XYZ file of C-alpha atoms in Angstrom:
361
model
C 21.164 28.524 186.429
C 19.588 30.909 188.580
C 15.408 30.963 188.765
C 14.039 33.076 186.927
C 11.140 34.964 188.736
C 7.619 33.638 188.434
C 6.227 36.681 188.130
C 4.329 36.732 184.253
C 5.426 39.497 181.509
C 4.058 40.803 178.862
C 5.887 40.661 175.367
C 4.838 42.857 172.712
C 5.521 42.324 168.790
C 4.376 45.177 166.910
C 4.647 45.093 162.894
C 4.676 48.593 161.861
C 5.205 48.673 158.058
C 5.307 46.412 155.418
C 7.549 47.069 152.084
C 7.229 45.879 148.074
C 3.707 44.269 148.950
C 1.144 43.948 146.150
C -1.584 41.377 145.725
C -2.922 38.791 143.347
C -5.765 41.398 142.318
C -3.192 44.394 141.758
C -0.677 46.404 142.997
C -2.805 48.145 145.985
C -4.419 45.555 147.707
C -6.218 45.306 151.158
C -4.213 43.473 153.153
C -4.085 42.238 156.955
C -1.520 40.858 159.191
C -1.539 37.747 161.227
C 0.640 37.007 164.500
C 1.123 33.440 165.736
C 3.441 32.209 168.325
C 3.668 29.082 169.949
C 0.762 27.634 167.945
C -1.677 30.139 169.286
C -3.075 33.032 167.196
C -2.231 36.119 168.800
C -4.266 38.675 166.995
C -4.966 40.106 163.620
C -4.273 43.677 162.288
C -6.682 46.129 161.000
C -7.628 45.454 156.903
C -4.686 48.509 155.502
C -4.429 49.383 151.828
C -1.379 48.408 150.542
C 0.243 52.492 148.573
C 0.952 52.022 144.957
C 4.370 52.536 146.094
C 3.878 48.828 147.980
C 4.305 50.146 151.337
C 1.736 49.187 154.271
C 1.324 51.112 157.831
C 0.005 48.321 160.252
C 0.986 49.691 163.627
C -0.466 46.332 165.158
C 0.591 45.326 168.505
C -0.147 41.820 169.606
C 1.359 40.217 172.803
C 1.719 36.900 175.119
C 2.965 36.273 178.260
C 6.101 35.041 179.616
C 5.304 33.192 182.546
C 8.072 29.821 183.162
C 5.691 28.482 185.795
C 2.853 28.403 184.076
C 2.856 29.028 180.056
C 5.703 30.339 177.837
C 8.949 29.656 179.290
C 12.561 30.036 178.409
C 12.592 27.262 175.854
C 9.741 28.633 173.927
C 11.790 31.574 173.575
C 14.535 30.010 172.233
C 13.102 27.679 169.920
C 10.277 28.964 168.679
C 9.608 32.185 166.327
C 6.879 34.572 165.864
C 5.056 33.403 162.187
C 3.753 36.863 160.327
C 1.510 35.915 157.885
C 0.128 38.488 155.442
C -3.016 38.023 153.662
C -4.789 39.425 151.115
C -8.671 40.456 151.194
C -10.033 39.921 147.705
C -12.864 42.319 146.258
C -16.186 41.146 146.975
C -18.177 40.064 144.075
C -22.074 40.320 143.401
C -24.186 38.218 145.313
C -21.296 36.798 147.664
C -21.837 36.512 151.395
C -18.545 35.347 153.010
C -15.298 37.442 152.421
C -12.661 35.141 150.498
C -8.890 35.975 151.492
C -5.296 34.294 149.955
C -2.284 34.149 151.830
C 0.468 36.203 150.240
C 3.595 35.329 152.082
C 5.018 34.574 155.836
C 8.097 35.850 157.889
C 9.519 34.843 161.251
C 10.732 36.658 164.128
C 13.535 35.310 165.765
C 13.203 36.325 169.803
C 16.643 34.505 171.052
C 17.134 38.600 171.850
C 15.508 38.243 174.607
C 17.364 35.675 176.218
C 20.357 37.960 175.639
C 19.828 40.598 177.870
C 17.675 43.190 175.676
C 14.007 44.192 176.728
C 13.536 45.832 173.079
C 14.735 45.687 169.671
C 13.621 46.123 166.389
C 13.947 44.326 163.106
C 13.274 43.802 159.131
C 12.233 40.388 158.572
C 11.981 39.285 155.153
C 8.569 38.190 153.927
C 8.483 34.889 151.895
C 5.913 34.299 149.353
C 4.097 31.640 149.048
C 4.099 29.356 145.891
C 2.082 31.273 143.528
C 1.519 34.383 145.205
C 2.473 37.551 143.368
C 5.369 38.513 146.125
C 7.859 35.930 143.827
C 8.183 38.687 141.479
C 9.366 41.597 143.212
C 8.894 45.675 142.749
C 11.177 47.611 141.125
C 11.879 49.530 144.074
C 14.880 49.235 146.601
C 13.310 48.008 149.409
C 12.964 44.230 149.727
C 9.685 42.654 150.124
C 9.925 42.817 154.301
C 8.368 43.755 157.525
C 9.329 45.774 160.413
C 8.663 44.399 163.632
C 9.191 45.996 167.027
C 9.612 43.648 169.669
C 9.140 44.979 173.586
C 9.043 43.845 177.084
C 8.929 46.399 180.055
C 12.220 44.989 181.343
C 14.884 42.268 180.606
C 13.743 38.594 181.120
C 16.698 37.362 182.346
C 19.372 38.995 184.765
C 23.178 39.501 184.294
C 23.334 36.702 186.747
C 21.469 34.836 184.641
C 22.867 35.446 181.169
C 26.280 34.579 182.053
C 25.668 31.151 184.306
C 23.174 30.519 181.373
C 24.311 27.323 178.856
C 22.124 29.215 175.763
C 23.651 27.158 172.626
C 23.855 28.940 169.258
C 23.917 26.814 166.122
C 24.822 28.491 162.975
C 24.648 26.467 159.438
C 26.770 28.413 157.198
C 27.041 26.558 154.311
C 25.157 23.218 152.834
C 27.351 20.457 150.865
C 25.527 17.760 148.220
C 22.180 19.263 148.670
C 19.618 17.244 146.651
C 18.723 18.287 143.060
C 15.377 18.997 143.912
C 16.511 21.855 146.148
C 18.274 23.335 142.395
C 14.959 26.221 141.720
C 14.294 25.578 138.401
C 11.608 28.459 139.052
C 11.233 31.592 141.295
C 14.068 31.045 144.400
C 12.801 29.126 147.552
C 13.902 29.135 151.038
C 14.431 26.362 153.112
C 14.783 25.896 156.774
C 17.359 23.016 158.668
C 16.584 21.740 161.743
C 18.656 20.095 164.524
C 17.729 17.913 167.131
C 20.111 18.602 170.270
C 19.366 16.451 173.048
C 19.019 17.536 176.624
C 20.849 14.447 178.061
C 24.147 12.625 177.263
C 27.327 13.702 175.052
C 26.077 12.644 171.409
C 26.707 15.068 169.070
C 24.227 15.441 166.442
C 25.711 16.919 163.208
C 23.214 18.561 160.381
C 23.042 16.314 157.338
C 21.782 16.845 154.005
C 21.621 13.266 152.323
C 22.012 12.115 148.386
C 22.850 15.210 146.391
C 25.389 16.247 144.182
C 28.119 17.469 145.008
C 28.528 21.511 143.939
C 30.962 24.499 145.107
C 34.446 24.118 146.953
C 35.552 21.056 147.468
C 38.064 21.982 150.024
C 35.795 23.439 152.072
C 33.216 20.383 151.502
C 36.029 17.971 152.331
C 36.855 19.277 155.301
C 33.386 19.777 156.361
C 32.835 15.806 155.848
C 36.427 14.930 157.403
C 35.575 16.670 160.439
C 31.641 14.931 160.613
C 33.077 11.689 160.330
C 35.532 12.539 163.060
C 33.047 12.490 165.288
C 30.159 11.079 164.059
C 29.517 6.750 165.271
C 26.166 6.639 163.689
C 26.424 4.545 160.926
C 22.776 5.194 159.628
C 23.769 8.473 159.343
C 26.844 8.315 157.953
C 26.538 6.799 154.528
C 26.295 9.375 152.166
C 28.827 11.210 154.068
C 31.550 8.317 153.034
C 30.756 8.299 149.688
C 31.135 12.277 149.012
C 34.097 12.204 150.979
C 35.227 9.033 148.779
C 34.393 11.341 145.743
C 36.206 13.989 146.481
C 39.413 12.168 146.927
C 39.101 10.457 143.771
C 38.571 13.062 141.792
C 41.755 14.858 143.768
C 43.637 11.698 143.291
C 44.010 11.093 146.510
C 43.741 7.389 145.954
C 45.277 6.157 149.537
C 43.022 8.545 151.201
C 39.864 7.118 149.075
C 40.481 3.363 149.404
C 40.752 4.070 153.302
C 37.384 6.117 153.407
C 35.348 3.208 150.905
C 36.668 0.895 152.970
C 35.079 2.064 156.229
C 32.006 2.664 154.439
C 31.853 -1.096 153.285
C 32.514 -2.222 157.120
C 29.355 -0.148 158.148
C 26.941 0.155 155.429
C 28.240 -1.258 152.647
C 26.078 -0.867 149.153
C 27.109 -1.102 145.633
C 28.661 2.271 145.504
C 30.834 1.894 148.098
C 32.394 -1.153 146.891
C 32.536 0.612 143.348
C 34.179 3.353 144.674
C 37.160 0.942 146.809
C 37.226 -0.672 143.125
C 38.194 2.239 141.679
C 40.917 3.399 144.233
C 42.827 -0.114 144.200
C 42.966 -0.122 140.373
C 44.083 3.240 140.331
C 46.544 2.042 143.377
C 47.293 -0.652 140.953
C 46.019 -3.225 143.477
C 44.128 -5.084 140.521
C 43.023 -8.128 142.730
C 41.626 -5.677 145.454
C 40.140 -3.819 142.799
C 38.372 -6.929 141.122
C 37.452 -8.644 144.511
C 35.776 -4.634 145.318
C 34.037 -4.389 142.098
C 32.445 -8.012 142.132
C 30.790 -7.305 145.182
C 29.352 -4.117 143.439
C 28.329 -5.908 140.441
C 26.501 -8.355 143.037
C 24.434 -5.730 144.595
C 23.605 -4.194 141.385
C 25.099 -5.565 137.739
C 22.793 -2.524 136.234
C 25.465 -0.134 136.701
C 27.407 0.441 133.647
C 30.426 1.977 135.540
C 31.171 -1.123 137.734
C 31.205 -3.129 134.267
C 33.199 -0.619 132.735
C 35.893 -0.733 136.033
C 35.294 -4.767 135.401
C 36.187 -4.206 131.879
C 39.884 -2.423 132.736
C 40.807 -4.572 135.462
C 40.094 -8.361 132.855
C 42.139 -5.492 130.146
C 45.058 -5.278 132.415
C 45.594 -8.467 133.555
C 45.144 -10.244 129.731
C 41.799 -11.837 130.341
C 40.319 -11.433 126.811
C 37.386 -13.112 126.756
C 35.742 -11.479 130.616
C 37.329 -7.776 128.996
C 35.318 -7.921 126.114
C 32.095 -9.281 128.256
C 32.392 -7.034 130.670
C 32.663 -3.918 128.067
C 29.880 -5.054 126.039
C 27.379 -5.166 129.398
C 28.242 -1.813 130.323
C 27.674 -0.263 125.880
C 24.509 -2.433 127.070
C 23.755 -0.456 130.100
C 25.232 3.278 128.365
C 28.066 4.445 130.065
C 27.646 7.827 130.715
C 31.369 8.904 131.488
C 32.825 10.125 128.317
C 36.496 10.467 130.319
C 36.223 6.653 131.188
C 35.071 5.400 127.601
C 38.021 7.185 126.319
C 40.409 5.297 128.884
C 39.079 2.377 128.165
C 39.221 2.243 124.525
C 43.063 3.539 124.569
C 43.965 0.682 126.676
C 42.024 -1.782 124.427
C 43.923 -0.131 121.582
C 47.295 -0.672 123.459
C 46.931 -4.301 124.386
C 45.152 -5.149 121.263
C 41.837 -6.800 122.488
C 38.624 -6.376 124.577
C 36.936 -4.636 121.864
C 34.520 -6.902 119.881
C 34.470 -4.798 116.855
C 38.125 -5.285 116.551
């Protein structure tokens, strides 16, 4: 890539208004605005009274230098926003000396702009609140609780030349697959943020995982997001959770062949009780019943506290005639409480057809 000039520039973020603000002490508080970028506190705004319409006029311009030689360079830039943090100035009580402040909510400015070719552009950035703050119950007014930012430099950073022998790499996460259950908001929404660790040597590919959640939304979409990770993807560290939603969703699609295949991999690189449980339940629904009990004893090694590995235990001893091990393996897993209603069910019609491994027969 062609050098860029050492020669420093200024870049200037201006926040000009701020929209659907109020504050822990009412609708019209005094508020001020903080700019931060690269871990360095660029300035603070003037103290502005928020209207009782929640609109703020800041007109505060703060600014750093773009120098590559010798401070902020190019990967600054692209990597690292602009924090906005708005806080609140609380009403000075009797007798108190020091002015107390709470922070009411942050946004970020993205400035990968810059590295595009433009020298100016302007934006609203949504403000988040903070947990607690007042901003997690919005106005009733159209605008969303934001900021508009201005950002300016007194001529592009980079050339044409520059931009187009560049190797700038966009990442875009458009959708997230078996997110945890604590990410469910069981209160005002939250935002989150997913990072990505690209390295600057070598061919690895490092794909965005989000481990040990349940699965929600399309599962066509989900399964071929997970078919295509795995594609690629030798880590097996990394990879475990990935087998076993994948697993999932061909089981519940009945794609049986497709399962056993996937569980099987998973018990060659990592394997744990649930992926033996789930190559158990492929080969019995394959009718491989000796796969499916040598699968499912290896589960019930790693862990004979899960009811659904007795329960699996339970069918297999049911349809091969093994009385005695059917009705011990379906009283551990009453013992444990079987959650799956579905799998009860089958299991008590096929101890009604053969005409044991029930002990209250």
């Amino acid at each position: 890539m062609e050098q860029v000039p050492s020669i420093g520039r200024l870049v200037q973020i201006t926040v000009t208004e701020g929209y659907d603000l109020k504050g822990f002490k009412g609708d019209t508080p005094v508020t001020f605005i903080r700019v931060e970028f690269n871990q360095v506190v660029l300035g603070d705004s003037a103290k502005i009274t928020v209207s009782p319409e929640g609109s703020a006029k800041y007109n505060f311009t703060s600014s750093f230098e773009f120098n590559p030689e010798g401070g902020i360079s190019l990967d600054d830039l692209a990597r690292k926003p602009v924090f906005l943090t708005v806080t609140e100035v609380l009403p000075k009580e009797k007798k108190q000396k020091e002015e107390k402040t709470l922070i009411l909510g942050q946004a970020v400015v993205d400035l990968l702009p810059l590295l595009e070719g433009q020298s100016s552009f302007q934006t609203t950035v949504p403000l988040h609140p903070v947990q607690g703050s007042p901003l997690e119950t919005p106005r009733s007014s159209a605008k969303q609780c934001s900021l508009e930012v201005k950002v300016l430099v007194a001529e592009p950073l980079l050339t044409t030349a520059q931009i187009s022998g560049g190797n700038l790499l966009k990442v875009t996460l458009e959708a997230a697959y078996s997110v945890p259950e604590s990410f469910i908001p069981t209160g005002p929404g939250q935002k989150y943020m997913v990072g990505l660790q690209v390295p600057s040597l070598g061919e690895k590919d490092y794909p965005i995982l989000f481990k040990n959640g349940t699965l929600n939304g399309n599962h066509s979409e989900a399964k071929a997001c997970y078919e295509r990770t795995i594609s690629f993807v030798v880590d097996a560290s990394e990879m475990h959770f990935i087998f076993l939603r994948l697993g999932l969703i061909y089981l519940e699609e009945k794609e049986y062949e497709k399962a056993k295949k996937t569980y099987m991999e998973a018990c060659k690189r990592s394997p744990s009780c649930l992926t033996w449980l789930g190559l158990g339940i492929a080969c019995y629904r394959l009718e491989e019943l000796t796969e499916a009990e040598d699968a499912l004893s290896e589960a019930n090694a790693l862990n004979n506290y899960n009811a659904e590995v007795w329960a699996y235990l339970a069918l297999v001893c049911l349809k091969v005639g093994r009385q005695l091990e059917a009705e011990q393996a379906y009283k551990y897993m009453i013992k444990l409480k079987l959650k799956d209603e579905a799998l009860l069910a089958e299991i008590h019609t096929l101890q009604e057809t053969v005409g044991f491994g029930n002990p209250s027969f």
